[in-house]
């Protein structure tokens, strides 16, 4: 499994209420997901494990070279015009029933630990990292850093822990189902 923390380094990604940065949130969650999966015996590679700049093509190249069974890119959202009333969790896949299953398994678990976040659903998306990877791939948006409901949750270490458990469980459910 390849875990891809979005953005990094000078590319902070979304910046939310109180200055919270997407890159910090998603790196923390990604490192926890990786540890949780490794504890379950899953072989995991991270596209980045530090606050470093990384373009999209090398992330895809790594997953394709490793012939990963699944690729999961982890992000947090921002709304245009930083609308505080826009909140919720969504997971994207590009194509195929296996990509849909991977995204669905993760989305289901995230909603379980974030019942007050609106369900924005499992959706098709054309993001580079899920479009160009050769294996089932999902891009997870863990909530809106600009949203009144989501931002305080994403800023909380204990909630990020819950999100990490949820993503890891979703991936494990997918791997069990798929193999
Ligand atoms: Zn992002």
CSV table of C-alpha atoms and ligand atoms in Angstrom, one decimal:
chain,number,residue,atom,x,y,z
A,1,UNK,CA,0.0,0.0,0.0
A,2,UNK,CA,1.2,3.5,-0.8
A,3,UNK,CA,0.1,6.3,1.5
A,4,UNK,CA,0.5,9.8,0.0
A,5,UNK,CA,0.3,12.8,2.3
A,6,UNK,CA,-0.8,15.7,0.0
A,7,UNK,CA,1.3,18.8,-0.6
A,8,UNK,CA,4.4,19.4,1.6
A,9,UNK,CA,7.2,21.9,2.2
A,10,UNK,CA,6.5,25.3,0.6
A,11,UNK,CA,3.2,23.9,-0.8
A,12,UNK,CA,1.2,24.1,2.4
A,13,UNK,CA,-2.1,23.2,0.6
A,14,UNK,CA,-5.2,24.6,2.2
A,15,UNK,CA,-4.9,27.1,5.0
A,16,UNK,CA,-7.8,27.2,7.4
A,17,UNK,CA,-9.3,28.9,10.4
A,18,UNK,CA,-6.6,30.0,12.8
A,19,UNK,CA,-3.9,29.4,10.2
A,20,UNK,CA,-4.1,25.6,10.3
A,21,UNK,CA,-2.2,24.1,7.3
A,22,UNK,CA,-3.3,21.1,5.3
A,23,UNK,CA,0.2,19.8,4.9
A,24,UNK,CA,0.7,19.5,8.7
A,25,UNK,CA,-2.7,17.8,9.2
A,26,UNK,CA,-2.3,15.3,6.4
A,27,UNK,CA,1.3,14.4,7.3
A,28,UNK,CA,0.2,13.7,10.9
A,29,UNK,CA,-2.7,11.5,9.8
A,30,UNK,CA,-0.6,9.7,7.1
A,31,UNK,CA,2.1,8.8,9.5
A,32,UNK,CA,-0.4,7.4,11.9
A,33,UNK,CA,-2.3,5.4,9.2
A,34,UNK,CA,1.1,4.0,8.1
A,35,UNK,CA,2.0,2.8,11.6
A,36,UNK,CA,-1.5,1.3,12.2
A,37,UNK,CA,-1.3,-0.6,8.9
A,38,UNK,CA,2.3,-1.8,9.6
A,39,UNK,CA,1.1,-3.1,13.0
A,40,UNK,CA,-1.4,-5.2,11.1
A,41,UNK,CA,1.3,-6.6,8.9
A,42,UNK,CA,0.6,-4.5,5.8
A,43,UNK,CA,3.7,-3.4,3.8
A,44,UNK,CA,3.4,0.4,3.5
A,45,UNK,CA,5.4,3.0,1.6
A,46,UNK,CA,4.9,6.7,2.2
A,47,UNK,CA,5.5,9.1,-0.7
A,48,UNK,CA,6.8,11.6,1.9
A,49,UNK,CA,7.4,11.2,5.6
A,50,UNK,CA,8.7,14.8,6.3
A,51,UNK,CA,7.7,18.3,5.5
A,52,UNK,CA,9.3,18.3,2.1
A,53,UNK,CA,8.4,19.5,-1.4
A,54,UNK,CA,7.2,16.7,-3.7
A,55,UNK,CA,5.7,17.0,-7.2
A,56,UNK,CA,2.8,14.8,-8.3
A,57,UNK,CA,4.6,12.7,-10.9
A,58,UNK,CA,7.1,11.1,-8.5
A,59,UNK,CA,4.3,10.1,-6.2
A,60,UNK,CA,2.6,8.2,-9.0
A,61,UNK,CA,5.9,6.8,-10.3
A,62,UNK,CA,6.7,5.4,-6.8
A,63,UNK,CA,3.3,3.6,-6.6
A,64,UNK,CA,3.6,2.2,-10.1
A,65,UNK,CA,7.2,1.1,-9.7
A,66,UNK,CA,6.3,-0.7,-6.4
A,67,UNK,CA,3.2,-2.3,-8.1
A,68,UNK,CA,1.2,-1.3,-5.0
A,69,UNK,CA,-2.1,-3.0,-4.4
A,70,UNK,CA,-3.7,0.3,-3.3
A,71,UNK,CA,-2.8,4.0,-3.4
A,72,UNK,CA,-4.4,6.5,-0.9
A,73,UNK,CA,-3.8,10.2,-1.1
A,74,UNK,CA,-4.7,12.1,2.1
A,75,UNK,CA,-5.9,15.7,2.0
A,76,UNK,CA,-8.0,18.3,3.8
A,77,UNK,CA,-10.3,20.7,2.0
A,78,UNK,CA,-10.9,24.4,1.7
A,79,UNK,CA,-14.0,26.0,0.3
A,80,UNK,CA,-13.8,28.9,-2.2
A,81,UNK,CA,-14.3,32.2,-0.4
A,82,UNK,CA,-13.5,30.3,2.9
A,83,UNK,CA,-17.2,29.7,3.6
A,84,UNK,CA,-17.5,28.5,7.2
A,85,UNK,CA,-20.8,26.8,6.4
A,86,UNK,CA,-19.1,24.4,4.0
A,87,UNK,CA,-18.1,21.2,5.8
A,88,UNK,CA,-17.9,17.5,5.2
A,89,UNK,CA,-16.0,14.4,4.2
A,90,UNK,CA,-15.6,13.1,0.6
A,91,UNK,CA,-13.5,10.4,-1.0
A,92,UNK,CA,-12.6,10.4,-4.7
A,93,UNK,CA,-11.8,7.5,-7.0
A,94,UNK,CA,-11.0,7.8,-10.8
A,95,UNK,CA,-12.4,4.6,-12.3
A,96,UNK,CA,-13.2,1.0,-11.8
A,97,UNK,CA,-15.2,-1.0,-9.2
A,98,UNK,CA,-12.1,-1.6,-7.1
A,99,UNK,CA,-11.3,2.0,-6.9
A,100,UNK,CA,-14.9,2.7,-6.0
A,101,UNK,CA,-14.7,-0.1,-3.3
A,102,UNK,CA,-11.5,1.4,-1.8
A,103,UNK,CA,-13.0,4.9,-1.7
A,104,UNK,CA,-16.3,3.5,-0.2
A,105,UNK,CA,-14.6,1.5,2.5
A,106,UNK,CA,-12.6,4.5,3.6
A,107,UNK,CA,-15.5,7.0,3.4
A,108,UNK,CA,-17.7,4.6,5.5
A,109,UNK,CA,-15.2,4.5,8.3
A,110,UNK,CA,-14.5,8.2,8.3
A,111,UNK,CA,-18.2,9.0,8.7
A,112,UNK,CA,-18.4,6.6,11.7
A,113,UNK,CA,-15.8,8.7,13.6
A,114,UNK,CA,-17.1,12.1,12.3
A,115,UNK,CA,-20.9,11.8,12.6
A,116,UNK,CA,-21.4,15.6,12.7
A,117,UNK,CA,-19.5,16.1,9.4
A,118,UNK,CA,-21.8,16.1,6.4
A,119,UNK,CA,-21.4,13.1,4.1
A,120,UNK,CA,-20.3,14.6,0.7
A,121,UNK,CA,-20.1,11.1,-0.7
A,122,UNK,CA,-17.9,8.9,-2.8
A,123,UNK,CA,-17.3,10.7,-6.0
A,124,UNK,CA,-15.4,10.3,-9.3
A,125,UNK,CA,-12.5,12.7,-9.6
A,126,UNK,CA,-9.8,13.4,-12.1
A,127,UNK,CA,-7.0,14.3,-9.7
A,128,UNK,CA,-3.6,13.5,-11.2
A,129,UNK,CA,-2.5,11.0,-8.5
A,130,UNK,CA,-5.6,8.9,-8.8
A,131,UNK,CA,-5.8,9.2,-12.6
A,132,UNK,CA,-2.2,8.2,-13.4
A,133,UNK,CA,-1.7,5.4,-10.8
A,134,UNK,CA,-2.1,1.9,-12.2
A,135,UNK,CA,-3.7,0.4,-9.1
A,136,UNK,CA,-7.0,1.1,-7.3
A,137,UNK,CA,-6.6,4.6,-5.9
A,138,UNK,CA,-8.5,6.9,-3.6
A,139,UNK,CA,-8.1,10.6,-2.7
A,140,UNK,CA,-9.5,11.3,0.8
A,141,UNK,CA,-10.7,14.8,1.9
A,142,UNK,CA,-10.8,14.5,5.6
A,143,UNK,CA,-12.8,17.7,6.2
A,144,UNK,CA,-12.8,21.4,5.5
A,145,UNK,CA,-10.1,23.4,7.2
A,146,UNK,CA,-12.2,26.5,6.4
A,147,UNK,CA,-15.4,25.0,7.8
A,148,UNK,CA,-16.8,25.8,11.2
A,149,UNK,CA,-17.5,22.2,12.1
A,150,UNK,CA,-14.5,20.5,10.6
A,151,UNK,CA,-11.7,22.9,11.4
A,152,UNK,CA,-11.7,22.5,15.1
A,153,UNK,CA,-11.8,18.7,14.7
A,154,UNK,CA,-8.9,18.7,12.3
A,155,UNK,CA,-7.0,20.9,14.7
A,156,UNK,CA,-7.5,18.3,17.5
A,157,UNK,CA,-4.8,15.6,17.9
A,158,UNK,CA,-7.4,13.2,19.4
A,159,UNK,CA,-9.7,13.6,16.4
A,160,UNK,CA,-6.8,13.2,14.0
A,161,UNK,CA,-6.1,9.9,15.8
A,162,UNK,CA,-9.7,8.8,15.2
A,163,UNK,CA,-9.5,9.8,11.5
A,164,UNK,CA,-6.3,7.8,11.2
A,165,UNK,CA,-7.9,4.7,12.7
A,166,UNK,CA,-10.8,5.1,10.4
A,167,UNK,CA,-8.7,5.4,7.2
A,168,UNK,CA,-6.6,2.4,8.3
A,169,UNK,CA,-9.7,0.3,9.0
A,170,UNK,CA,-11.2,1.3,5.7
A,171,UNK,CA,-8.0,0.2,3.9
A,172,UNK,CA,-7.9,-3.1,5.8
A,173,UNK,CA,-11.5,-3.8,5.0
A,174,UNK,CA,-10.8,-3.1,1.3
A,175,UNK,CA,-7.7,-5.4,1.3
A,176,UNK,CA,-9.8,-8.2,3.0
A,177,UNK,CA,-12.5,-7.8,0.5
A,178,UNK,CA,-10.2,-7.6,-2.5
A,179,UNK,CA,-7.9,-10.5,-1.9
B,1,LIG,ZN1,-5.0,18.9,-0.8
